[in-house]
Tab-separated table of C-alpha atoms in Angstrom:
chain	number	residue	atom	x	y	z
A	19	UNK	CA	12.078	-32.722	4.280
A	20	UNK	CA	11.327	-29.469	2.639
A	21	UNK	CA	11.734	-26.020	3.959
A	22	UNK	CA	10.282	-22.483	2.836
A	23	UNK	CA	11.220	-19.022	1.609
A	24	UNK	CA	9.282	-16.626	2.687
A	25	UNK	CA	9.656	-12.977	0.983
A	26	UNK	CA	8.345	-10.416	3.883
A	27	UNK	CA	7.522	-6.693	3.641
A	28	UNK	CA	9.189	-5.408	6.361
A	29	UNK	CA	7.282	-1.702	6.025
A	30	UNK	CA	8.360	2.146	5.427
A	31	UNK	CA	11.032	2.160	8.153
A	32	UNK	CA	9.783	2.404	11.573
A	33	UNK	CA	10.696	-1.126	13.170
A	34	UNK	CA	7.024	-1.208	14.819
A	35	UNK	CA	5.323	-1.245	11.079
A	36	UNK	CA	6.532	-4.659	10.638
A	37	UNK	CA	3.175	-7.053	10.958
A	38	UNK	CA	2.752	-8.995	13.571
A	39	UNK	CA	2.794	-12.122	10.740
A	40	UNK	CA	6.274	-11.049	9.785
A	41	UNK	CA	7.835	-10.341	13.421
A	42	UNK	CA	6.719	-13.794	13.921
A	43	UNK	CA	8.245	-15.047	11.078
A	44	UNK	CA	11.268	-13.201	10.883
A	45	UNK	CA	11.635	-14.504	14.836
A	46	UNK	CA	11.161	-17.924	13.908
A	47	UNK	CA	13.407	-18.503	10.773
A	48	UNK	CA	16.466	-20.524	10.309
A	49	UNK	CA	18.054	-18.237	8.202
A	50	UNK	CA	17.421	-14.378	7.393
A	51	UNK	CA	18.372	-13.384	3.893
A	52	UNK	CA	18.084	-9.543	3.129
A	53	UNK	CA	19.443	-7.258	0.104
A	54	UNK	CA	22.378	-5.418	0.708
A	55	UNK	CA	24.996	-2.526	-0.558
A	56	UNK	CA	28.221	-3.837	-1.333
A	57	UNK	CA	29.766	-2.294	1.793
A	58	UNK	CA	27.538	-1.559	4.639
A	59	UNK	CA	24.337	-1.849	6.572
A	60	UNK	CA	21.061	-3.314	4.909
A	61	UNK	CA	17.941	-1.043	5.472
A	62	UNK	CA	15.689	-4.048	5.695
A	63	UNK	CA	18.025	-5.515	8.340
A	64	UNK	CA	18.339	-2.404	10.448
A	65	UNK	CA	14.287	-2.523	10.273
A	66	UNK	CA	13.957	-6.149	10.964
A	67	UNK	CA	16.868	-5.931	13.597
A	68	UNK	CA	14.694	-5.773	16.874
A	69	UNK	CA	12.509	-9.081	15.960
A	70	UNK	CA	15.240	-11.175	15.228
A	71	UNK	CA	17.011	-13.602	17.614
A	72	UNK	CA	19.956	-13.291	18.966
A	73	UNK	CA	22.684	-15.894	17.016
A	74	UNK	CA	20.394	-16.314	13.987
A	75	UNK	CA	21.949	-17.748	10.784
A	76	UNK	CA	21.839	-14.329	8.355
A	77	UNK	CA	22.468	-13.835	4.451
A	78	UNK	CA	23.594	-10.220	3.005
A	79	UNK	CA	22.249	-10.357	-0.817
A	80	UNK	CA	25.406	-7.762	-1.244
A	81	UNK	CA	24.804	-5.758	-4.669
A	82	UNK	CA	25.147	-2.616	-6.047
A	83	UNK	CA	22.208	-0.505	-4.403
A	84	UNK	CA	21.168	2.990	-5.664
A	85	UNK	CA	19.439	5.081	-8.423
A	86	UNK	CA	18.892	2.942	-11.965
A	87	UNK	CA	20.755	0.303	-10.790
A	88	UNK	CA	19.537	-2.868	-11.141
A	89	UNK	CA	21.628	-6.067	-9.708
A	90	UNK	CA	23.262	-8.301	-12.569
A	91	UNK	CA	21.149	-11.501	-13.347
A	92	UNK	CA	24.019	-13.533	-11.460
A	93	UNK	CA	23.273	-11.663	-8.095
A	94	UNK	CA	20.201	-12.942	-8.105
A	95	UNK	CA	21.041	-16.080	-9.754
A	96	UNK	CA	23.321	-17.225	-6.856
A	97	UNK	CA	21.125	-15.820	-4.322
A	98	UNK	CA	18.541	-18.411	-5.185
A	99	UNK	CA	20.966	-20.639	-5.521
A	100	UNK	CA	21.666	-20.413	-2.368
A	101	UNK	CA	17.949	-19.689	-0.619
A	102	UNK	CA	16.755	-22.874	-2.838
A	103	UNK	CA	19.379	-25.181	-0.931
A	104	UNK	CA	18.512	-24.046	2.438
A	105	UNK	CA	14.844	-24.662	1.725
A	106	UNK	CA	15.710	-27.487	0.272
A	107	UNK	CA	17.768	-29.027	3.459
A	108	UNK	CA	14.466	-28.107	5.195
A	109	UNK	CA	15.250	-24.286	6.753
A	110	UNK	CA	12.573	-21.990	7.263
A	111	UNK	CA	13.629	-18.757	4.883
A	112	UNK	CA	13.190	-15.468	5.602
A	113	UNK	CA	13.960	-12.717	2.700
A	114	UNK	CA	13.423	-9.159	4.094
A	115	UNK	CA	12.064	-6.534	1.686
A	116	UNK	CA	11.642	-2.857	2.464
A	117	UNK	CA	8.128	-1.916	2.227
A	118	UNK	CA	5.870	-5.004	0.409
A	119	UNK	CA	7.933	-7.125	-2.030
A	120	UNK	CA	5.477	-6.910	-4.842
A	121	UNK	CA	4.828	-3.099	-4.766
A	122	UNK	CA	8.111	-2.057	-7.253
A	123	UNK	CA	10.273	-4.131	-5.259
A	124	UNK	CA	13.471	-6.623	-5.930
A	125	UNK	CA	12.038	-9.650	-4.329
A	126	UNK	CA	10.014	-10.282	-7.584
A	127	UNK	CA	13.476	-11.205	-9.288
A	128	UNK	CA	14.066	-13.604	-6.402
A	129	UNK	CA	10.322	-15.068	-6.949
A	130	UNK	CA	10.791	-15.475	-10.488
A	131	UNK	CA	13.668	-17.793	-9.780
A	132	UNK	CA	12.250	-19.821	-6.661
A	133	UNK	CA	8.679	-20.493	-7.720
A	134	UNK	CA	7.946	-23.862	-8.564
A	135	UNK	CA	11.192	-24.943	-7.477
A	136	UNK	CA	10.432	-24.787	-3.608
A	137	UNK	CA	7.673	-23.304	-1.630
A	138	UNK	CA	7.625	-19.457	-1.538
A	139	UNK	CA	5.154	-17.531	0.020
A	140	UNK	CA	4.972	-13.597	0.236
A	141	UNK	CA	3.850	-11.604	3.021
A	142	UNK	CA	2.922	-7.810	2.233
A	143	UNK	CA	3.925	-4.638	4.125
A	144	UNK	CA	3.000	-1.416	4.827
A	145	UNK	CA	3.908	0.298	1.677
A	146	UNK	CA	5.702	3.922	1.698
A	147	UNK	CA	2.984	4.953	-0.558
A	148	UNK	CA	0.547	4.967	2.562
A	149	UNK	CA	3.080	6.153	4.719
A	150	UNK	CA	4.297	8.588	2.740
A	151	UNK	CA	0.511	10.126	2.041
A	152	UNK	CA	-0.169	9.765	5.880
A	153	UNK	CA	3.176	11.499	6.748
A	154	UNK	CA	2.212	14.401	4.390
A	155	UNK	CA	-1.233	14.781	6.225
A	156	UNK	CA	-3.457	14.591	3.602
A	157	UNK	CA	-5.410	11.529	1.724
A	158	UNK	CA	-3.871	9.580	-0.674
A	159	UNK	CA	-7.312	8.949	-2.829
A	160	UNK	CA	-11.210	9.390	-1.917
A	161	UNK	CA	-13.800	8.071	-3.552
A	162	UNK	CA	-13.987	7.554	-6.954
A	163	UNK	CA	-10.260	9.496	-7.721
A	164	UNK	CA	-7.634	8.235	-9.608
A	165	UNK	CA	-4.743	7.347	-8.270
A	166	UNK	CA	-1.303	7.657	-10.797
A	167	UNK	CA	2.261	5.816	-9.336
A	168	UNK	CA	4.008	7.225	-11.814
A	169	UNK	CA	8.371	6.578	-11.943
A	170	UNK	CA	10.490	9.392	-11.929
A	171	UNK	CA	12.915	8.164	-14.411
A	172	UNK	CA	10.613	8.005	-17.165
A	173	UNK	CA	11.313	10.550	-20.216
A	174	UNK	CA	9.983	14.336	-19.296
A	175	UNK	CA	7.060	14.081	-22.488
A	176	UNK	CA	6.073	10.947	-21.001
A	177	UNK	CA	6.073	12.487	-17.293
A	178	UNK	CA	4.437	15.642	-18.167
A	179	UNK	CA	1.720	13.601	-20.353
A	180	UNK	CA	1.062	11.443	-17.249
A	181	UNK	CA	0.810	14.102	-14.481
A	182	UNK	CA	-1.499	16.027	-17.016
A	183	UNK	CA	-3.871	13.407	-16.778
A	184	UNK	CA	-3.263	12.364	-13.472
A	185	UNK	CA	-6.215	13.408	-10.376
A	186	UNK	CA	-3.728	12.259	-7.517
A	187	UNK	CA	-0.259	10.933	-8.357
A	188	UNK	CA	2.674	9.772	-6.437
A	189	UNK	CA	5.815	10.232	-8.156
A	190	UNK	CA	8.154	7.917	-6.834
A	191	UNK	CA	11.981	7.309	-7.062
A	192	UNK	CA	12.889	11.167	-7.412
A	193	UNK	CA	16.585	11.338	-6.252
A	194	UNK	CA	18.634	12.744	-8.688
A	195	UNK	CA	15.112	13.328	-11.045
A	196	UNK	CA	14.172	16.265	-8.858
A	197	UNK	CA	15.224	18.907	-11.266
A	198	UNK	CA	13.347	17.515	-14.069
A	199	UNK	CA	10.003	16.573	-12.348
A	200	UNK	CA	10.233	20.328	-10.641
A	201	UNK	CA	9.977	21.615	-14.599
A	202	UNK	CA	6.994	19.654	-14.942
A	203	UNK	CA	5.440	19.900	-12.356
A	204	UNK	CA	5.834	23.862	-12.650
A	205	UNK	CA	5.165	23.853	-16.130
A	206	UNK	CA	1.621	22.192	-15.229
A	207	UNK	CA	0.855	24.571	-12.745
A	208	UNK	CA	1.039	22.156	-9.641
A	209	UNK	CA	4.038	22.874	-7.754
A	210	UNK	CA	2.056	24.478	-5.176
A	211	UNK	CA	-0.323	21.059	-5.205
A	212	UNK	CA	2.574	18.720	-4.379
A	213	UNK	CA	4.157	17.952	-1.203
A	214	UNK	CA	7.681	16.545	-0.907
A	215	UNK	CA	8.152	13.239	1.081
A	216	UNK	CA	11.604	11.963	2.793
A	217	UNK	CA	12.260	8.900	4.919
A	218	UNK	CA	8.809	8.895	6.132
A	219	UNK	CA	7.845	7.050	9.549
A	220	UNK	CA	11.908	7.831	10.360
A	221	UNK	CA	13.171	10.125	13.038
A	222	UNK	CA	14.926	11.721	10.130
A	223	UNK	CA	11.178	12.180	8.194
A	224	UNK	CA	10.651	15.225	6.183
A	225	UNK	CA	7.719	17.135	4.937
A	226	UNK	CA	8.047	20.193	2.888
A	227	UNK	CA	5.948	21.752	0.007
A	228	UNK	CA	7.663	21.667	-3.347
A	229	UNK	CA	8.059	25.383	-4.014
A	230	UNK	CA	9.805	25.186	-0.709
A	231	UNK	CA	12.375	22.805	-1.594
A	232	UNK	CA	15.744	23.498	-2.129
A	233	UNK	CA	18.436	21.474	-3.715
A	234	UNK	CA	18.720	19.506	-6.910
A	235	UNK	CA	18.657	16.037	-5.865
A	236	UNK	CA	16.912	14.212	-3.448
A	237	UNK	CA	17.511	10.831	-1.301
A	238	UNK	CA	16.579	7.488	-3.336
A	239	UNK	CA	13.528	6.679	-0.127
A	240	UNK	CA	11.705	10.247	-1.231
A	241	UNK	CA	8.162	10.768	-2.535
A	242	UNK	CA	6.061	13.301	-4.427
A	243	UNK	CA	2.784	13.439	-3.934
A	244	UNK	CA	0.051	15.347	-6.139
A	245	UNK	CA	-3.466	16.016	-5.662
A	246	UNK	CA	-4.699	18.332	-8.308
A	247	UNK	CA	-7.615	19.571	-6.488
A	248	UNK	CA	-4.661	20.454	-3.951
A	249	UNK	CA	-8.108	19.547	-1.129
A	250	UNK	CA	-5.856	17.569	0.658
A	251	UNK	CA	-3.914	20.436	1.995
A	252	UNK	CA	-5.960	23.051	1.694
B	15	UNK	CA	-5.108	16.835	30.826
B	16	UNK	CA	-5.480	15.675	26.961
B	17	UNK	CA	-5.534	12.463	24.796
B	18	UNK	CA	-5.643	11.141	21.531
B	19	UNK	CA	-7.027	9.812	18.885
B	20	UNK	CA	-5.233	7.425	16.379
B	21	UNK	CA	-6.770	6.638	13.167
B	22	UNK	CA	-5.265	2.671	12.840
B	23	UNK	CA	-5.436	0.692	9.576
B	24	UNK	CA	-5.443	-3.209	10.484
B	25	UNK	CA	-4.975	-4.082	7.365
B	26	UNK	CA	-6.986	-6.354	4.620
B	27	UNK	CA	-8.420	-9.057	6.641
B	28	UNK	CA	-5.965	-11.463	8.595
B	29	UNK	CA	-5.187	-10.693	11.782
B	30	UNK	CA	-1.736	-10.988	11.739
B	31	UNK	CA	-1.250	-8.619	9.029
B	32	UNK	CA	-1.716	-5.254	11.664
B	33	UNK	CA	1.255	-4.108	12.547
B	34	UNK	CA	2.934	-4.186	15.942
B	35	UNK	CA	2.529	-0.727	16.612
B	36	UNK	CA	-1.217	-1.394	15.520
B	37	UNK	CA	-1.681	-3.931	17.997
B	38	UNK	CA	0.152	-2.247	20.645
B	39	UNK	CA	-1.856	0.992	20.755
B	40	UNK	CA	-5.446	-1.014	20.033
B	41	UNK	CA	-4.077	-3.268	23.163
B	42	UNK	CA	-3.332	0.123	25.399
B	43	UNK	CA	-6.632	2.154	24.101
B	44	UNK	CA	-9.170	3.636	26.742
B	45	UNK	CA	-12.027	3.488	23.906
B	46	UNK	CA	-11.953	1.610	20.727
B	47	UNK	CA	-14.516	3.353	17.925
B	48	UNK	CA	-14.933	1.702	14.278
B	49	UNK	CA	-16.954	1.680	11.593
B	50	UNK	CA	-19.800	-0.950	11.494
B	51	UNK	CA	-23.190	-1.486	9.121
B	52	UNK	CA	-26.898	-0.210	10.853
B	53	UNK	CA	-26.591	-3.898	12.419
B	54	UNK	CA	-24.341	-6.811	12.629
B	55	UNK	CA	-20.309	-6.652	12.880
B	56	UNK	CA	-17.691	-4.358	12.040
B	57	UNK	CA	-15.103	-6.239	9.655
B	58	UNK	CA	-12.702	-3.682	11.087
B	59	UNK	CA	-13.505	-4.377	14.698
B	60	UNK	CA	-13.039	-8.722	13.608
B	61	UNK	CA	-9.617	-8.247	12.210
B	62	UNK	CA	-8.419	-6.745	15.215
B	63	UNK	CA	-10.561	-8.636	17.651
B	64	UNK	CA	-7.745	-10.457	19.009
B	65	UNK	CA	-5.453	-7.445	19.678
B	66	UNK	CA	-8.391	-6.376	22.086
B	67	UNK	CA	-8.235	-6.087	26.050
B	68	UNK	CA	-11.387	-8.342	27.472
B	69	UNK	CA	-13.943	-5.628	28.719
B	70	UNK	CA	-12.422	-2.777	26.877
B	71	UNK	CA	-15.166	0.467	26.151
B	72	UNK	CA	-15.771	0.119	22.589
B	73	UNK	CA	-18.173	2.520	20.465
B	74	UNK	CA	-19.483	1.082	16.775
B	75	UNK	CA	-20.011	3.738	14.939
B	76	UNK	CA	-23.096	2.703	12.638
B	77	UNK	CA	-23.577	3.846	9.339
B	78	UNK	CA	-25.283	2.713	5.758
B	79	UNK	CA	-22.054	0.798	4.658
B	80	UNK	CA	-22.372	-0.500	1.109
B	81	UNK	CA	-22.143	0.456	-2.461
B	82	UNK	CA	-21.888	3.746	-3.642
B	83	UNK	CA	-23.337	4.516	0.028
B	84	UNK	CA	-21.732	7.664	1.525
B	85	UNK	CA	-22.677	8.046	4.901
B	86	UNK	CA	-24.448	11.127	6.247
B	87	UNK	CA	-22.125	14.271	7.615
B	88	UNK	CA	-24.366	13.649	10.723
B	89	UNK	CA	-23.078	10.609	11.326
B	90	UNK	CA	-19.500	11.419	10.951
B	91	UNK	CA	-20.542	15.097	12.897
B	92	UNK	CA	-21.726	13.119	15.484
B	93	UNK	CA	-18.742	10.506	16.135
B	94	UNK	CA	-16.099	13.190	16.118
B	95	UNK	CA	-18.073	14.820	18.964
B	96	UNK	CA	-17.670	11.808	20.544
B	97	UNK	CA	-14.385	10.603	20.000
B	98	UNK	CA	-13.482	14.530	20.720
B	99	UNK	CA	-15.068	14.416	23.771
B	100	UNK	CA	-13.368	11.237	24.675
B	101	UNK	CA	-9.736	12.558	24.072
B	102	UNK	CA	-10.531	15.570	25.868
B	103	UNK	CA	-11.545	13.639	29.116
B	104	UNK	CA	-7.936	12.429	28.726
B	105	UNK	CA	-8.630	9.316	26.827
B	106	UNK	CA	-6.606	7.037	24.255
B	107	UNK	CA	-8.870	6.563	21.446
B	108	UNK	CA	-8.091	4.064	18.554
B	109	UNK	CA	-10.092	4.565	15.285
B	110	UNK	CA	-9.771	1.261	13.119
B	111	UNK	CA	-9.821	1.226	9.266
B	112	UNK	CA	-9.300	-1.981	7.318
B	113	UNK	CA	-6.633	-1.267	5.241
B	114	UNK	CA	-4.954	1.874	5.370
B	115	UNK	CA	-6.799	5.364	6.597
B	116	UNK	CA	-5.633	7.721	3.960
B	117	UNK	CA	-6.204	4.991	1.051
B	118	UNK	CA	-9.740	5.302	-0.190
B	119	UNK	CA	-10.812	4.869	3.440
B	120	UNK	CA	-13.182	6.608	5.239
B	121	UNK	CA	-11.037	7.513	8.131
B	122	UNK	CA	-10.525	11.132	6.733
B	123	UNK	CA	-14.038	12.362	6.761
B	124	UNK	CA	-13.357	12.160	10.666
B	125	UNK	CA	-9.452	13.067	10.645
B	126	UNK	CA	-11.073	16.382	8.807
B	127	UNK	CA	-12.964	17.102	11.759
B	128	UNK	CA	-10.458	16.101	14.601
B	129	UNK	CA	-7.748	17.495	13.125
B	130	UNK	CA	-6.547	20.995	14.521
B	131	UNK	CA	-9.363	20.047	17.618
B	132	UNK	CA	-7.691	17.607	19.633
B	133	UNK	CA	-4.267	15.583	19.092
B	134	UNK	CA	-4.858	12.990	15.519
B	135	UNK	CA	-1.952	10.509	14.705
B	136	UNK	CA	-2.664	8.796	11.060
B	137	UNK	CA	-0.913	5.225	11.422
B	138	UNK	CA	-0.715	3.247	8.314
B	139	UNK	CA	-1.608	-0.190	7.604
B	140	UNK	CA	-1.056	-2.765	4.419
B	141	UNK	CA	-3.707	-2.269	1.822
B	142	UNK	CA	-5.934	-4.533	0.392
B	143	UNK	CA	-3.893	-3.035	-2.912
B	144	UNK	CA	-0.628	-4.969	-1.976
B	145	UNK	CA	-2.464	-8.113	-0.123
B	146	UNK	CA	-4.660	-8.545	-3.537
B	147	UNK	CA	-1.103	-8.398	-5.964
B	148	UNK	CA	0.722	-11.142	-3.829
B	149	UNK	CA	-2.731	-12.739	-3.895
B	150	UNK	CA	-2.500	-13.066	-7.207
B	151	UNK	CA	1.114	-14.428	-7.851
B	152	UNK	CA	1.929	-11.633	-9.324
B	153	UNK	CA	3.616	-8.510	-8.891
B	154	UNK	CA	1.802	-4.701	-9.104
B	155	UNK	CA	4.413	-2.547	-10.481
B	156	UNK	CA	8.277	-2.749	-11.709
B	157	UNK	CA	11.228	-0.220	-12.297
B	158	UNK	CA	9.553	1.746	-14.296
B	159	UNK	CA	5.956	0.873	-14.750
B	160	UNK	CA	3.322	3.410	-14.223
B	161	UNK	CA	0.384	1.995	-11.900
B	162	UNK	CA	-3.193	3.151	-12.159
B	163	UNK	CA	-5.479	2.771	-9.459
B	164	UNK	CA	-9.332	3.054	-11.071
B	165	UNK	CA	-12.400	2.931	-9.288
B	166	UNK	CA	-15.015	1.324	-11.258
B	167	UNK	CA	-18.171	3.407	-10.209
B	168	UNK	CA	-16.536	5.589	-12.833
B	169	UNK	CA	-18.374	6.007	-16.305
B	170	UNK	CA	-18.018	3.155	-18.895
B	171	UNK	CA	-16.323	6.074	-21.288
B	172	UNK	CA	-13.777	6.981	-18.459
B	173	UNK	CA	-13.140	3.495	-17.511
B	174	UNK	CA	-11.961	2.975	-21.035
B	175	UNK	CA	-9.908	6.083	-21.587
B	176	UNK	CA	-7.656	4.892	-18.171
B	177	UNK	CA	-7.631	1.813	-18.512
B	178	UNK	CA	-6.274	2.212	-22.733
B	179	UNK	CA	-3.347	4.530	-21.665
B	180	UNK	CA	-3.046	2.265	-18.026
B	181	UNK	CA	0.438	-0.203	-18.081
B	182	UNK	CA	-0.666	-1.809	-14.519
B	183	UNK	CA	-3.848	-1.259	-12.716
B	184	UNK	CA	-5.855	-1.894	-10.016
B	185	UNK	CA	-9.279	-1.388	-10.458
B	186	UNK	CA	-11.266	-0.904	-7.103
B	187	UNK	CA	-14.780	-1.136	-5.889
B	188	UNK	CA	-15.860	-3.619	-8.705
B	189	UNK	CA	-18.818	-4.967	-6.982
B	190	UNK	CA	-22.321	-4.476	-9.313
B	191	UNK	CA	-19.625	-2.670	-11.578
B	192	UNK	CA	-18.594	-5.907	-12.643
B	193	UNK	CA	-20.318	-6.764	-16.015
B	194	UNK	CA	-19.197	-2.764	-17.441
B	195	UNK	CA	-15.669	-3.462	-16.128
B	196	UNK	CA	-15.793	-6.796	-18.084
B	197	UNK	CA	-17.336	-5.501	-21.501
B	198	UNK	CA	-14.071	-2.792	-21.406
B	199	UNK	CA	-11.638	-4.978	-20.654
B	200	UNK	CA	-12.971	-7.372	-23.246
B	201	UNK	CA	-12.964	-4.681	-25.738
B	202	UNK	CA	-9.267	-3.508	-25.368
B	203	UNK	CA	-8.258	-7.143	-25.369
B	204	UNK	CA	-6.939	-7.573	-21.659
B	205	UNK	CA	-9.707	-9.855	-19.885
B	206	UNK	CA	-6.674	-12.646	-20.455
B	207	UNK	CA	-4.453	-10.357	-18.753
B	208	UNK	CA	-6.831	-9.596	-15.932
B	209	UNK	CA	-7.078	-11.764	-12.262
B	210	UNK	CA	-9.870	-11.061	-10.096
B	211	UNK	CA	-9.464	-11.160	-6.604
B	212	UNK	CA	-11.886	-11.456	-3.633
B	213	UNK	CA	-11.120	-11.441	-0.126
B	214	UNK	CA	-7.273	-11.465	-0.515
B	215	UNK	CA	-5.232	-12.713	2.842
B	216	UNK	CA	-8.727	-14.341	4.664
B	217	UNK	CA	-9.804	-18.045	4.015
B	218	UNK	CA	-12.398	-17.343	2.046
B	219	UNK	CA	-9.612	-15.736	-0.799
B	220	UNK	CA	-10.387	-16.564	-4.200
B	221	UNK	CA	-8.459	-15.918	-7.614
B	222	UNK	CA	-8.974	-16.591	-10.837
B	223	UNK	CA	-8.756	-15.487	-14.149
B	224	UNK	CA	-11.406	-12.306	-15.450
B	225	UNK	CA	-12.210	-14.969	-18.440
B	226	UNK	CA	-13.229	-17.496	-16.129
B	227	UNK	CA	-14.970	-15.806	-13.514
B	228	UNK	CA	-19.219	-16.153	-13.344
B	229	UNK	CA	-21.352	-13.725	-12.498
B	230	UNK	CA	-22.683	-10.397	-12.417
B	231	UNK	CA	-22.287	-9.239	-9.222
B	232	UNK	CA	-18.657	-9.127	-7.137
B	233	UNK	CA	-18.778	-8.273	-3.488
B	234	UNK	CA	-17.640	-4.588	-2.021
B	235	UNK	CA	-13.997	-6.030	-1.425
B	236	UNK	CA	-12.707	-7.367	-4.271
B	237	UNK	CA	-10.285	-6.189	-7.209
B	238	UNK	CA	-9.111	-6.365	-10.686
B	239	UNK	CA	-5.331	-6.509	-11.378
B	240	UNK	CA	-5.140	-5.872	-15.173
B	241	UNK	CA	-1.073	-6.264	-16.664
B	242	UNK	CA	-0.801	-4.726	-20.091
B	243	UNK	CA	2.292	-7.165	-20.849
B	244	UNK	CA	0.681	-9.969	-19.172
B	245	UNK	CA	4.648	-10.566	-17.655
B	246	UNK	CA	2.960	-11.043	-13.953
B	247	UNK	CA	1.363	-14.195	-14.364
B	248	UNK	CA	3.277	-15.614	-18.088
């Protein structure tokens, strides 16, 4: 008797961007695992919330959540401890992941530690990136374009070197990087080509060009995205 | 009296990867339009077959698909008239895009004549881009890698130049590109850290190493996930 962890992308945010394969899922398991702060709600659980059952068996993964943090090895290390026994006693798993769990998400730590040891399978999900691109109104890529994902944290030389190169970009976990990728960007000349993303598919969504943007930080779920032809919005 | 058109990505392949809100509005549509070759079936239209009223009005809009094929602006002139025409009458009207619309899809060549004409909601799907990494047992992008996506049409010279400075990528579109994508990988050293992937999420999926893979040719959906450290799949 052998059970299975599943690692689901749960999508952007909007509770009806969850696939069909992992509203099933999610629905069917035995037990619902899903990263958490260390006091408070889970945003993969507040996504997932309307396809689960009532009752259902649930595991907060509590850590420390937020900008360049990453969980000690034990957090995850006791996590699969403790997914790895359920599977083994023959539950059906379900790990919720914001967005898809291989796109720059934690579930790969998770994975590491549960391959080959029981079955894991991964579902994808609808990925901010295409949210985010669709909430700003304009294409992510066409054609033959090159597409940059390029990490806000990353030293401003090595930021300003990609972005120079870079056709389209998305720069990605701005928060309290704002200032710094504002320089750039300015210093580049393509302020005016990037549009600022916030908790896209959310009631609380917001879309605003860069040189409209006030403020020196922004939330950790925000986007920028660059298209140096600037056709997207033109 | 006005309706709408919704540009719907359902996703790479299986059918249980659209999302609710996908299936939903395909399920509630007065007319259901997508893209489909000069004869035979629309992939689009078979992945979301089963989210599909019996005897719903359906309108294939039939173009050259293939290889470096762009369709004519008279074709896409001609189905926004149409689809235009429908919302106007009042009509729901679901567009559907494998994948995700504003990813490389062709959904924007009619979103850029809709939009500003008649109500256009953009709702995203899971690419092909996230379905191919999990595919792969591997995952795209971590903390702070920077992910390039490259299509291959692109000169040998340019291929080179992004994919020398690229820590992750995706390379797209490989197809007849497949022997020039090989000889630069294979001169920058990273065919070993390269997994080809064809068909990600259907039954037909297949992955396997660039070094091991025959052939000349690759078909239109298929993709290269190169790792610079090789970490995805050690």
């Amino acid at each position: 008797m052998s059970g299975i962890v599943y690692g689901i992308g749960v999508g952007p945010g909007d509770p009806e961007l969850v696939t069909v394969k992992a509203a099933r899922l999610i629905g069917a398991a035995d037990l619902v695992a899903y990263p958490a702060p260390e006091e408070g709600d889970s945003f993969a659980r507040t996504i997932a919330a309307s396809h689960m059952r009532a009752g259902q068996r649930e595991f907060a993964i509590r850590m420390k959540i937020g900008e360049g943090q990453y969980p000690k090895d034990e957090v995850y290390d006791a996590a699969a401890d403790k997914l790895a026994a359920a599977a083994a006693a023959g539950d059906s798993v379900v790990v919720l992941c914001e967005g898809d769990p291989f796109f720059y998400g934690s579930f790969m730590y998770l994975y590491a530690r549960l391959a080959g040891r029981i079955p894991v399978k991964v579902v994808p999900g609808v990925s901010s990136l295409m949210a985010c691109a669709i909430a700003s109104g304009g294409a992510l890529a066409a054609k033959n374009d090159v597409l940059t994902v390029i990490p806000a944290p990353l030293p401003e030389a090595e930021l300003k070197r990609r972005l120079s190169e870079a056709e389209a970009a998305a720069i990605i976990k701005v928060g309290r990087h704002l200032p710094k990728v504002r320089k750039v960007l300015d210093e580049l000349g393509l302020s005016a080509h990037a549009r600022y993303v916030e908790h896209a598919t959310l009631d609380s969504q917001k879309v605003i060009r860069l040189d409209e943007l006030d403020g020196a930080a922004a939330p950790y779920f925000s986007m920028l995205l660059v298209h140096r032809r600037g056709e997207a919005w033109s």
